[in-house]
Amino acid sequence: MSTPAAKRQKSSKDVPYHLIYWAGLPGRGEHVRLALEEAGASYTDTAHIEDGTNQVLALIDDKYTGDDTNPPPLAPPILKHGDLVINQTPNILLYLGPKLGLAPKLGDDDEDGLYHVNELALTALDGLSNEPHDCHHPIASGLYYEDQKEESLRKSKDYVANRLPKFIGYFERVLKSKTSGDGPWLYGGKLTYADLVLFQCFDGLKFMFPKAVKKLEDSGDYKGVFALHEAVKERPNIKAYLASDRRQNYGMGIYRNYEELNVTE
Amino acid sequence: MSTPAAKRQKSSKDVPYHLIYWAGLPGRGEHVRLALEEAGASYTDTAHIEDGTNQVLALIDDKYTGDDTNPPPLAPPILKHGDLVINQTPNILLYLGPKLGLAPKLGDDDEDGLYHVNELALTALDGLSNEPHDCHHPIASGLYYEDQKEESLRKSKDYVANRLPKFIGYFERVLKSKTSGDGPWLYGGKLTYADLVLFQCFDGLKFMFPKAVKKLEDSGDYKGVFALHEAVKERPNIKAYLASDRRQNYGMGIYRNYEELNVTE
């Protein structure tokens, strides 16, 4: 299969990764940042450069139809690597993971492992990132939270009572599987990007629903997930990153700390 | 990177694919079915075998912790291929796509194309499958529709007014990109699984929101997406499949035809 465009030169990728995402909040771009930071990869980030926001806007403009080798992306995060421009958080991680040593490679003895890491990342993003977002925007992402407060409270109550324990319980179970291997990691006895995704989601949930997360902690039933969160936080590169000003504060993004939504049931 | 388990023998995959999904509705399993059917692949399907539902239940049981080489899946669709067991719709398609000739392979001249096909499939599933589902379950997937009817109407109105045109407009724009190539397809001038995903989503939306889809058609602004839907429907293998009793009717799944939600604004 080939595109009508000229073949890309492999050498175009001997350049730093470039993350294109909104400034001012961790958001879904944070999953990409954590992978790059853990691996000590060379990268630039529109969150920290002048005119960064305009780079985002240019690529998601509804008149933009892509370039010679890339279709237009719908939304950030977007990764540019040489001539390649891709979006969708789990897709960017799939691209980066094997290159950064954060997932098995196709062609390796454990090549099927890439599909396991991908499925774990997708599941964490579904239940621990998209659903929390919808807790404060259950009716419409284009409306203000203030226009859907009542529905948000109703959804948040269901989320902490049913969905949060379901998803955290699932990852606890994955941590007990044979394929989890040694150590605190989800797959193969080694840190993968699925661990980084779970870390970031759980970190955001601690900010958004502190009471519900405390209740999970007190139950003693989810020790593996809490241990994974701590283990990622202590990775030297992650620790340095979290202490740096490259790590942005939670704000009006996916994970929001509305006191009225900080419920336990 | 290796798992603690013994290496899988490649020969274990010289067997038909086995789709593990609920019987009685197309659901997210349909995306996997369409890929297998288009490719004329040999497969079995729990929707059509005795005891099929128990196979689903066994793998998603909240006591199940996977096997020697596979973590437990959270939810179906699940694909079993030899010893490999994976879940998550876009992940299964990523696995099948290159094998079935429905996506570029890593190692091909256009290997980056796999990430483009993956991002297009992910975006279609986000906006044209997950969001429609949430139109009838905006508050809680564990509650009945009847317990969230008012919120469903509010969300459906926003969906058809804002989200549906946004996503269909995005795919129309992708069809106009250089990387779309010749013919009615999204990427590379050739049918990929992203086209099959968009077909299935659009087909479901025509069932769920017929008035809103008619309005899109009448506008004349989305001819590419309508043409893609027709082109997929006329693929010989797809046509035969859709006419067979393997194709299940829409019912109480993702796409539901509630007259009160059949709105245009």
mmCIF file of N, CA and C in Angstrom, chain A residues 1-4 7-8 10 13 61-62 64-65 67-74 84-88 90-91 94-95 104 106 109-112 115-116 118-119 122-123 126 134 138-141 143 147 151 154-155 158 163 167 170 173-174 177-179 181 187-188 190, chain B residues 1-4 7-8 10 13 61-62 64-65 67-74 84-88 90-91 94-95 104 106 109-112 115-116 118-119 122-123 126 134 138-141 143 147 151 154-155 158 163 167 170 173 177-179 181 187-188 190:
data_model
loop_
_atom_site.group_PDB
_atom_site.id
_atom_site.type_symbol
_atom_site.label_atom_id
_atom_site.label_comp_id
_atom_site.label_asym_id
_atom_site.label_seq_id
_atom_site.Cartn_x
_atom_site.Cartn_y
_atom_site.Cartn_z
ATOM 1 N N MET A 1 0.850 -1.197 0.000
ATOM 2 C CA MET A 1 0.000 0.000 0.000
ATOM 3 C C MET A 1 0.884 1.245 0.000
ATOM 4 N N SER A 2 0.573 2.192 -0.858
ATOM 5 C CA SER A 2 1.381 3.400 -0.864
ATOM 6 C C SER A 2 0.497 4.613 -1.075
ATOM 7 N N THR A 3 0.931 5.730 -0.553
ATOM 8 C CA THR A 3 0.169 6.959 -0.777
ATOM 9 C C THR A 3 0.614 7.535 -2.107
ATOM 10 N N PRO A 4 -0.173 8.468 -2.646
ATOM 11 C CA PRO A 4 0.227 9.078 -3.905
ATOM 12 C C PRO A 4 1.474 9.949 -3.727
ATOM 13 N N LYS A 7 7.835 8.984 -1.390
ATOM 14 C CA LYS A 7 8.211 8.220 -0.197
ATOM 15 C C LYS A 7 8.963 9.090 0.793
ATOM 16 N N ARG A 8 8.692 8.865 2.047
ATOM 17 C CA ARG A 8 9.346 9.631 3.097
ATOM 18 C C ARG A 8 10.768 9.110 3.288
ATOM 19 N N LYS A 10 13.738 8.119 5.537
ATOM 20 C CA LYS A 10 13.888 7.699 6.939
ATOM 21 C C LYS A 10 14.650 8.753 7.736
ATOM 22 N N LYS A 13 13.540 11.557 10.292
ATOM 23 C CA LYS A 13 13.181 11.335 11.686
ATOM 24 C C LYS A 13 14.343 11.463 12.674
ATOM 25 N N ASP A 61 -7.541 23.503 12.219
ATOM 26 C CA ASP A 61 -8.442 24.425 11.513
ATOM 27 C C ASP A 61 -9.380 23.621 10.606
ATOM 28 N N ASP A 62 -10.653 24.001 10.594
ATOM 29 C CA ASP A 62 -11.585 23.157 9.827
ATOM 30 C C ASP A 62 -11.497 23.374 8.315
ATOM 31 N N TYR A 64 -8.247 23.002 7.098
ATOM 32 C CA TYR A 64 -6.974 22.316 6.853
ATOM 33 C C TYR A 64 -7.218 20.885 6.370
ATOM 34 N N THR A 65 -6.587 20.518 5.272
ATOM 35 C CA THR A 65 -6.793 19.155 4.748
ATOM 36 C C THR A 65 -5.507 18.334 4.749
ATOM 37 N N ASP A 67 -1.257 17.474 4.685
ATOM 38 C CA ASP A 67 -0.176 17.811 3.750
ATOM 39 C C ASP A 67 0.072 16.621 2.824
ATOM 40 N N ASP A 68 1.242 16.572 2.199
ATOM 41 C CA ASP A 68 1.486 15.531 1.192
ATOM 42 C C ASP A 68 1.436 14.115 1.744
ATOM 43 N N THR A 69 1.778 13.949 3.011
ATOM 44 C CA THR A 69 1.860 12.589 3.548
ATOM 45 C C THR A 69 1.034 12.357 4.813
ATOM 46 N N ASN A 70 0.307 13.381 5.254
ATOM 47 C CA ASN A 70 -0.470 13.239 6.490
ATOM 48 C C ASN A 70 -1.889 13.777 6.333
ATOM 49 N N PRO A 71 -2.900 12.994 6.719
ATOM 50 C CA PRO A 71 -4.253 13.544 6.767
ATOM 51 C C PRO A 71 -4.346 14.593 7.877
ATOM 52 N N PRO A 72 -5.374 15.436 7.862
ATOM 53 C CA PRO A 72 -5.517 16.412 8.948
ATOM 54 C C PRO A 72 -5.894 15.701 10.243
ATOM 55 N N PRO A 73 -5.369 16.166 11.375
ATOM 56 C CA PRO A 73 -5.816 15.614 12.666
ATOM 57 C C PRO A 73 -7.074 16.351 13.129
ATOM 58 N N LEU A 74 -7.941 15.657 13.869
ATOM 59 C CA LEU A 74 -9.140 16.347 14.372
ATOM 60 C C LEU A 74 -8.832 17.194 15.599
ATOM 61 N N LEU A 84 6.381 13.049 9.713
ATOM 62 C CA LEU A 84 5.175 12.363 10.173
ATOM 63 C C LEU A 84 4.392 13.225 11.163
ATOM 64 N N VAL A 85 3.107 13.332 10.960
ATOM 65 C CA VAL A 85 2.213 14.058 11.872
ATOM 66 C C VAL A 85 1.047 13.131 12.218
ATOM 67 N N ILE A 86 0.946 12.753 13.491
ATOM 68 C CA ILE A 86 -0.133 11.844 13.913
ATOM 69 C C ILE A 86 -0.830 12.403 15.145
ATOM 70 N N ASN A 87 -2.063 11.981 15.331
ATOM 71 C CA ASN A 87 -2.770 12.378 16.551
ATOM 72 C C ASN A 87 -3.413 11.169 17.192
ATOM 73 N N GLN A 88 -4.256 11.414 18.184
ATOM 74 C CA GLN A 88 -4.928 10.412 19.025
ATOM 75 C C GLN A 88 -3.937 9.854 20.061
ATOM 76 N N PRO A 90 -3.714 7.338 22.266
ATOM 77 C CA PRO A 90 -3.209 5.957 22.264
ATOM 78 C C PRO A 90 -2.408 5.629 21.004
ATOM 79 N N ASN A 91 -2.683 6.338 19.923
ATOM 80 C CA ASN A 91 -1.949 6.134 18.671
ATOM 81 C C ASN A 91 -0.532 6.697 18.771
ATOM 82 N N LEU A 94 1.412 4.374 20.931
ATOM 83 C CA LEU A 94 1.730 3.162 20.171
ATOM 84 C C LEU A 94 2.954 3.382 19.282
ATOM 85 N N TYR A 95 3.027 4.575 18.728
ATOM 86 C CA TYR A 95 4.178 4.926 17.881
ATOM 87 C C TYR A 95 5.443 5.076 18.717
ATOM 88 N N PRO A 104 6.909 -3.602 24.040
ATOM 89 C CA PRO A 104 7.572 -4.558 23.148
ATOM 90 C C PRO A 104 7.470 -4.067 21.699
ATOM 91 N N LEU A 106 7.172 -5.015 17.567
ATOM 92 C CA LEU A 106 6.828 -6.082 16.629
ATOM 93 C C LEU A 106 8.141 -6.655 16.112
ATOM 94 N N ASP A 109 10.600 -11.264 20.488
ATOM 95 C CA ASP A 109 10.042 -12.543 20.950
ATOM 96 C C ASP A 109 8.640 -12.348 21.501
ATOM 97 N N ASP A 110 8.457 -11.234 22.182
ATOM 98 C CA ASP A 110 7.167 -10.970 22.813
ATOM 99 C C ASP A 110 6.379 -9.932 22.011
ATOM 100 N N GLU A 111 6.364 -10.074 20.699
ATOM 101 C CA GLU A 111 5.761 -9.012 19.889
ATOM 102 C C GLU A 111 4.272 -8.843 20.171
ATOM 103 N N ASP A 112 3.607 -9.928 20.567
ATOM 104 C CA ASP A 112 2.184 -9.779 20.895
ATOM 105 C C ASP A 112 1.971 -8.876 22.103
ATOM 106 N N TYR A 115 0.240 -5.491 21.715
ATOM 107 C CA TYR A 115 -1.229 -5.423 21.709
ATOM 108 C C TYR A 115 -1.784 -5.445 23.133
ATOM 109 N N HIS A 116 -1.082 -6.119 24.020
ATOM 110 C CA HIS A 116 -1.528 -6.108 25.414
ATOM 111 C C HIS A 116 -1.306 -4.732 26.049
ATOM 112 N N ASN A 118 -1.137 -1.934 24.474
ATOM 113 C CA ASN A 118 -2.106 -1.029 23.820
ATOM 114 C C ASN A 118 -3.501 -1.194 24.411
ATOM 115 N N GLU A 119 -3.940 -2.428 24.642
ATOM 116 C CA GLU A 119 -5.293 -2.618 25.175
ATOM 117 C C GLU A 119 -5.412 -2.066 26.599
ATOM 118 N N LEU A 122 -5.611 1.734 26.290
ATOM 119 C CA LEU A 122 -6.937 2.123 25.789
ATOM 120 C C LEU A 122 -7.989 2.024 26.896
ATOM 121 N N THR A 123 -7.916 0.969 27.679
ATOM 122 C CA THR A 123 -8.910 0.772 28.734
ATOM 123 C C THR A 123 -8.758 1.827 29.825
ATOM 124 N N ASP A 126 -10.205 5.062 28.427
ATOM 125 C CA ASP A 126 -11.680 5.006 28.382
ATOM 126 C C ASP A 126 -12.286 5.307 29.751
ATOM 127 N N ASP A 134 -16.317 13.292 31.296
ATOM 128 C CA ASP A 134 -17.764 13.385 31.104
ATOM 129 C C ASP A 134 -18.508 13.616 32.418
ATOM 130 N N PRO A 138 -21.435 15.898 31.128
ATOM 131 C CA PRO A 138 -22.223 14.738 30.687
ATOM 132 C C PRO A 138 -23.158 15.026 29.508
ATOM 133 N N ILE A 139 -23.567 16.266 29.352
ATOM 134 C CA ILE A 139 -24.545 16.594 28.306
ATOM 135 C C ILE A 139 -23.870 17.065 27.025
ATOM 136 N N ALA A 140 -22.910 17.940 27.157
ATOM 137 C CA ALA A 140 -22.277 18.500 25.958
ATOM 138 C C ALA A 140 -20.913 19.069 26.298
ATOM 139 N N SER A 141 -19.892 18.653 25.535
ATOM 140 C CA SER A 141 -18.551 19.178 25.776
ATOM 141 C C SER A 141 -18.471 20.647 25.363
ATOM 142 N N LEU A 143 -20.782 22.928 26.058
ATOM 143 C CA LEU A 143 -21.431 23.787 27.053
ATOM 144 C C LEU A 143 -20.520 23.966 28.258
ATOM 145 N N ASP A 147 -23.688 24.931 33.038
ATOM 146 C CA ASP A 147 -24.945 24.653 32.334
ATOM 147 C C ASP A 147 -25.379 23.188 32.457
ATOM 148 N N GLU A 151 -26.719 17.432 36.212
ATOM 149 C CA GLU A 151 -26.396 16.169 35.552
ATOM 150 C C GLU A 151 -24.984 15.707 35.914
ATOM 151 N N ARG A 154 -25.082 13.986 39.247
ATOM 152 C CA ARG A 154 -25.684 12.660 39.113
ATOM 153 C C ARG A 154 -24.677 11.672 38.492
ATOM 154 N N LYS A 155 -23.992 12.130 37.455
ATOM 155 C CA LYS A 155 -23.021 11.243 36.807
ATOM 156 C C LYS A 155 -21.823 10.966 37.719
ATOM 157 N N ASP A 158 -22.605 8.284 40.243
ATOM 158 C CA ASP A 158 -22.546 6.954 39.643
ATOM 159 C C ASP A 158 -21.098 6.550 39.377
ATOM 160 N N ARG A 163 -18.267 3.008 38.503
ATOM 161 C CA ARG A 163 -17.276 2.938 37.417
ATOM 162 C C ARG A 163 -15.839 2.977 37.955
ATOM 163 N N PHE A 167 -13.075 0.012 37.224
ATOM 164 C CA PHE A 167 -11.837 0.162 36.438
ATOM 165 C C PHE A 167 -10.592 -0.022 37.304
ATOM 166 N N TYR A 170 -10.264 -3.571 37.970
ATOM 167 C CA TYR A 170 -9.738 -4.283 36.794
ATOM 168 C C TYR A 170 -8.212 -4.210 36.763
ATOM 169 N N ARG A 173 -6.597 -6.361 39.206
ATOM 170 C CA ARG A 173 -6.632 -7.749 38.742
ATOM 171 C C ARG A 173 -5.532 -8.005 37.699
ATOM 172 N N VAL A 174 -5.314 -7.044 36.823
ATOM 173 C CA VAL A 174 -4.231 -7.171 35.836
ATOM 174 C C VAL A 174 -2.883 -7.275 36.550
ATOM 175 N N SER A 177 -2.153 -10.720 37.527
ATOM 176 C CA SER A 177 -2.073 -11.729 36.457
ATOM 177 C C SER A 177 -0.639 -12.227 36.305
ATOM 178 N N LYS A 178 -0.492 -13.410 35.708
ATOM 179 C CA LYS A 178 0.857 -13.946 35.456
ATOM 180 C C LYS A 178 1.645 -13.033 34.537
ATOM 181 N N THR A 179 0.960 -12.441 33.565
ATOM 182 C CA THR A 179 1.664 -11.620 32.578
ATOM 183 C C THR A 179 2.148 -10.288 33.158
ATOM 184 N N GLY A 181 4.047 -10.136 35.711
ATOM 185 C CA GLY A 181 5.453 -10.401 36.024
ATOM 186 C C GLY A 181 5.869 -9.796 37.351
ATOM 187 N N TYR A 187 2.554 -5.099 32.894
ATOM 188 C CA TYR A 187 2.816 -6.110 31.865
ATOM 189 C C TYR A 187 4.308 -6.429 31.725
ATOM 190 N N GLY A 188 4.621 -7.708 31.751
ATOM 191 C CA GLY A 188 5.961 -8.161 31.378
ATOM 192 C C GLY A 188 7.070 -7.857 32.379
ATOM 193 N N LYS A 190 8.080 -5.164 33.575
ATOM 194 C CA LYS A 190 8.877 -4.005 33.154
ATOM 195 C C LYS A 190 7.956 -2.806 32.967
ATOM 196 N N MET B 1 12.100 -7.366 25.778
ATOM 197 C CA MET B 1 11.068 -7.492 26.824
ATOM 198 C C MET B 1 10.398 -8.862 26.710
ATOM 199 N N SER B 2 10.296 -9.568 27.790
ATOM 200 C CA SER B 2 9.648 -10.867 27.692
ATOM 201 C C SER B 2 8.764 -11.105 28.905
ATOM 202 N N THR B 3 7.752 -11.915 28.721
ATOM 203 C CA THR B 3 6.894 -12.247 29.846
ATOM 204 C C THR B 3 7.515 -13.417 30.572
ATOM 205 N N PRO B 4 7.068 -13.681 31.781
ATOM 206 C CA PRO B 4 7.624 -14.824 32.501
ATOM 207 C C PRO B 4 7.212 -16.146 31.846
ATOM 208 N N LYS B 7 7.702 -18.936 25.594
ATOM 209 C CA LYS B 7 7.456 -18.268 24.316
ATOM 210 C C LYS B 7 6.339 -18.954 23.550
ATOM 211 N N ARG B 8 5.530 -18.145 22.917
ATOM 212 C CA ARG B 8 4.424 -18.674 22.133
ATOM 213 C C ARG B 8 4.965 -19.233 20.817
ATOM 214 N N LYS B 10 4.790 -19.792 17.000
ATOM 215 C CA LYS B 10 4.138 -19.085 15.902
ATOM 216 C C LYS B 10 3.052 -19.954 15.283
ATOM 217 N N LYS B 13 -0.871 -19.969 15.574
ATOM 218 C CA LYS B 13 -1.767 -19.039 14.887
ATOM 219 C C LYS B 13 -2.270 -19.534 13.534
ATOM 220 N N ASP B 61 -15.187 -12.328 33.705
ATOM 221 C CA ASP B 61 -15.518 -12.564 35.112
ATOM 222 C C ASP B 61 -14.554 -11.770 36.011
ATOM 223 N N ASP B 62 -15.091 -11.154 37.054
ATOM 224 C CA ASP B 62 -14.206 -10.293 37.846
ATOM 225 C C ASP B 62 -13.286 -11.073 38.788
ATOM 226 N N TYR B 64 -11.421 -13.515 37.110
ATOM 227 C CA TYR B 64 -10.493 -14.051 36.106
ATOM 228 C C TYR B 64 -9.236 -13.174 36.020
ATOM 229 N N THR B 65 -8.083 -13.792 36.109
ATOM 230 C CA THR B 65 -6.831 -13.016 36.040
ATOM 231 C C THR B 65 -5.973 -13.382 34.832
ATOM 232 N N ASP B 67 -4.368 -15.753 31.569
ATOM 233 C CA ASP B 67 -3.697 -17.060 31.506
ATOM 234 C C ASP B 67 -2.189 -16.845 31.441
ATOM 235 N N ASP B 68 -1.465 -17.836 30.975
ATOM 236 C CA ASP B 68 -0.005 -17.741 31.014
ATOM 237 C C ASP B 68 0.567 -16.617 30.156
ATOM 238 N N THR B 69 -0.139 -16.256 29.099
ATOM 239 C CA THR B 69 0.433 -15.260 28.184
ATOM 240 C C THR B 69 -0.477 -14.062 27.922
ATOM 241 N N ASN B 70 -1.651 -14.040 28.551
ATOM 242 C CA ASN B 70 -2.591 -12.941 28.293
ATOM 243 C C ASN B 70 -3.170 -12.389 29.584
ATOM 244 N N PRO B 71 -3.128 -11.065 29.749
ATOM 245 C CA PRO B 71 -3.854 -10.475 30.878
ATOM 246 C C PRO B 71 -5.363 -10.630 30.676
ATOM 247 N N PRO B 72 -6.146 -10.462 31.734
ATOM 248 C CA PRO B 72 -7.599 -10.553 31.561
ATOM 249 C C PRO B 72 -8.108 -9.353 30.760
ATOM 250 N N PRO B 73 -9.106 -9.566 29.891
ATOM 251 C CA PRO B 73 -9.730 -8.428 29.209
ATOM 252 C C PRO B 73 -10.838 -7.850 30.087
ATOM 253 N N LEU B 74 -11.103 -6.548 29.970
ATOM 254 C CA LEU B 74 -12.189 -5.969 30.767
ATOM 255 C C LEU B 74 -13.548 -6.236 30.135
ATOM 256 N N LEU B 84 -3.137 -16.261 21.502
ATOM 257 C CA LEU B 84 -3.268 -14.830 21.801
ATOM 258 C C LEU B 84 -4.719 -14.450 22.071
ATOM 259 N N VAL B 85 -4.933 -13.727 23.148
ATOM 260 C CA VAL B 85 -6.270 -13.220 23.495
ATOM 261 C C VAL B 85 -6.142 -11.715 23.736
ATOM 262 N N ILE B 86 -6.800 -10.918 22.884
ATOM 263 C CA ILE B 86 -6.723 -9.457 23.040
ATOM 264 C C ILE B 86 -8.121 -8.847 22.993
ATOM 265 N N ASN B 87 -8.256 -7.678 23.585
ATOM 266 C CA ASN B 87 -9.537 -6.971 23.492
ATOM 267 C C ASN B 87 -9.312 -5.536 23.076
ATOM 268 N N GLN B 88 -10.361 -4.749 23.157
ATOM 269 C CA GLN B 88 -10.427 -3.342 22.737
ATOM 270 C C GLN B 88 -10.546 -3.271 21.201
ATOM 271 N N PRO B 90 -10.320 -0.995 18.757
ATOM 272 C CA PRO B 90 -9.255 -0.477 17.878
ATOM 273 C C PRO B 90 -7.978 -1.302 17.955
ATOM 274 N N ASN B 91 -7.761 -1.965 19.067
ATOM 275 C CA ASN B 91 -6.587 -2.818 19.231
ATOM 276 C C ASN B 91 -6.714 -4.096 18.397
ATOM 277 N N LEU B 94 -6.183 -3.140 14.851
ATOM 278 C CA LEU B 94 -4.758 -2.887 14.622
ATOM 279 C C LEU B 94 -4.009 -4.199 14.392
ATOM 280 N N TYR B 95 -4.406 -5.227 15.131
ATOM 281 C CA TYR B 95 -3.791 -6.543 14.980
ATOM 282 C C TYR B 95 -4.184 -7.169 13.643
ATOM 283 N N PRO B 104 -1.668 -0.694 6.065
ATOM 284 C CA PRO B 104 -0.244 -0.886 5.780
ATOM 285 C C PRO B 104 0.408 -1.688 6.912
ATOM 286 N N LEU B 106 3.864 -2.485 9.254
ATOM 287 C CA LEU B 106 5.167 -1.949 9.631
ATOM 288 C C LEU B 106 6.215 -2.683 8.800
ATOM 289 N N ASP B 109 6.846 0.209 2.660
ATOM 290 C CA ASP B 109 7.259 1.565 2.276
ATOM 291 C C ASP B 109 6.420 2.611 2.987
ATOM 292 N N ASP B 110 5.151 2.297 3.148
ATOM 293 C CA ASP B 110 4.230 3.258 3.772
ATOM 294 C C ASP B 110 3.907 2.840 5.198
ATOM 295 N N GLU B 111 4.918 2.421 5.955
ATOM 296 C CA GLU B 111 4.627 1.862 7.279
ATOM 297 C C GLU B 111 3.973 2.878 8.208
ATOM 298 N N ASP B 112 4.283 4.164 8.015
ATOM 299 C CA ASP B 112 3.635 5.168 8.866
ATOM 300 C C ASP B 112 2.131 5.208 8.629
ATOM 301 N N TYR B 115 -0.296 4.123 11.384
ATOM 302 C CA TYR B 115 -0.683 5.077 12.434
ATOM 303 C C TYR B 115 -1.791 6.014 11.958
ATOM 304 N N HIS B 116 -1.776 6.308 10.667
ATOM 305 C CA HIS B 116 -2.859 7.146 10.135
ATOM 306 C C HIS B 116 -4.181 6.374 10.125
ATOM 307 N N ASN B 118 -4.952 3.908 12.046
ATOM 308 C CA ASN B 118 -5.328 3.743 13.456
ATOM 309 C C ASN B 118 -5.958 5.018 14.012
ATOM 310 N N GLU B 119 -5.391 6.175 13.697
ATOM 311 C CA GLU B 119 -5.942 7.428 14.254
ATOM 312 C C GLU B 119 -7.329 7.704 13.678
ATOM 313 N N LEU B 122 -9.740 5.349 15.469
ATOM 314 C CA LEU B 122 -9.967 5.820 16.846
ATOM 315 C C LEU B 122 -10.901 7.019 16.876
ATOM 316 N N THR B 123 -10.724 7.934 15.948
ATOM 317 C CA THR B 123 -11.556 9.139 15.922
ATOM 318 C C THR B 123 -12.996 8.802 15.563
ATOM 319 N N ASP B 126 -14.550 7.225 18.649
ATOM 320 C CA ASP B 126 -14.817 8.240 19.685
ATOM 321 C C ASP B 126 -16.120 8.991 19.396
ATOM 322 N N ASP B 134 -23.559 7.328 24.336
ATOM 323 C CA ASP B 134 -23.812 8.178 25.495
ATOM 324 C C ASP B 134 -25.051 9.044 25.305
ATOM 325 N N PRO B 138 -26.393 9.113 29.004
ATOM 326 C CA PRO B 138 -25.475 10.204 29.378
ATOM 327 C C PRO B 138 -25.061 10.199 30.845
ATOM 328 N N ILE B 139 -25.896 9.642 31.696
ATOM 329 C CA ILE B 139 -25.614 9.703 33.139
ATOM 330 C C ILE B 139 -24.875 8.462 33.626
ATOM 331 N N ALA B 140 -25.351 7.282 33.221
ATOM 332 C CA ALA B 140 -24.747 6.050 33.731
ATOM 333 C C ALA B 140 -25.054 4.894 32.788
ATOM 334 N N SER B 141 -24.007 4.178 32.376
ATOM 335 C CA SER B 141 -24.219 3.023 31.506
ATOM 336 C C SER B 141 -24.906 1.889 32.255
ATOM 337 N N LEU B 143 -27.467 2.313 34.326
ATOM 338 C CA LEU B 143 -28.898 2.607 34.510
ATOM 339 C C LEU B 143 -29.654 2.336 33.213
ATOM 340 N N ASP B 147 -34.367 5.703 32.886
ATOM 341 C CA ASP B 147 -33.980 6.461 34.077
ATOM 342 C C ASP B 147 -33.167 7.711 33.741
ATOM 343 N N GLU B 151 -32.199 13.666 30.210
ATOM 344 C CA GLU B 151 -30.807 13.991 29.904
ATOM 345 C C GLU B 151 -30.421 13.470 28.512
ATOM 346 N N ARG B 154 -31.595 15.876 25.910
ATOM 347 C CA ARG B 154 -30.739 17.068 25.892
ATOM 348 C C ARG B 154 -29.411 16.766 25.187
ATOM 349 N N LYS B 155 -28.836 15.626 25.497
ATOM 350 C CA LYS B 155 -27.549 15.278 24.877
ATOM 351 C C LYS B 155 -27.723 14.995 23.381
ATOM 352 N N ASP B 158 -27.846 18.150 21.384
ATOM 353 C CA ASP B 158 -26.508 18.721 21.192
ATOM 354 C C ASP B 158 -25.710 17.888 20.194
ATOM 355 N N ARG B 163 -22.045 17.847 17.385
ATOM 356 C CA ARG B 163 -21.009 16.807 17.307
ATOM 357 C C ARG B 163 -21.070 16.020 16.007
ATOM 358 N N PHE B 167 -17.912 15.698 13.384
ATOM 359 C CA PHE B 167 -17.183 14.467 13.053
ATOM 360 C C PHE B 167 -17.370 14.070 11.590
ATOM 361 N N TYR B 170 -15.348 16.324 9.615
ATOM 362 C CA TYR B 170 -13.928 15.956 9.683
ATOM 363 C C TYR B 170 -13.600 14.856 8.672
ATOM 364 N N ARG B 173 -13.482 16.053 5.223
ATOM 365 C CA ARG B 173 -12.214 16.764 4.984
ATOM 366 C C ARG B 173 -11.068 15.771 4.759
ATOM 367 N N SER B 177 -8.323 15.114 1.463
ATOM 368 C CA SER B 177 -6.875 15.278 1.658
ATOM 369 C C SER B 177 -6.106 14.561 0.560
ATOM 370 N N LYS B 178 -4.854 14.975 0.362
ATOM 371 C CA LYS B 178 -3.998 14.294 -0.628
ATOM 372 C C LYS B 178 -3.795 12.833 -0.269
ATOM 373 N N THR B 179 -3.675 12.545 1.018
ATOM 374 C CA THR B 179 -3.376 11.181 1.446
ATOM 375 C C THR B 179 -4.569 10.241 1.265
ATOM 376 N N GLY B 181 -6.014 9.826 -1.536
ATOM 377 C CA GLY B 181 -5.733 9.152 -2.813
ATOM 378 C C GLY B 181 -6.974 9.001 -3.673
ATOM 379 N N TYR B 187 -7.837 6.632 3.145
ATOM 380 C CA TYR B 187 -6.368 6.683 3.187
ATOM 381 C C TYR B 187 -5.715 5.806 2.113
ATOM 382 N N GLY B 188 -4.779 6.409 1.395
ATOM 383 C CA GLY B 188 -3.904 5.641 0.515
ATOM 384 C C GLY B 188 -4.557 5.082 -0.742
ATOM 385 N N LYS B 190 -6.984 3.154 -1.143
ATOM 386 C CA LYS B 190 -7.293 1.729 -0.987
ATOM 387 C C LYS B 190 -8.190 1.537 0.228
#
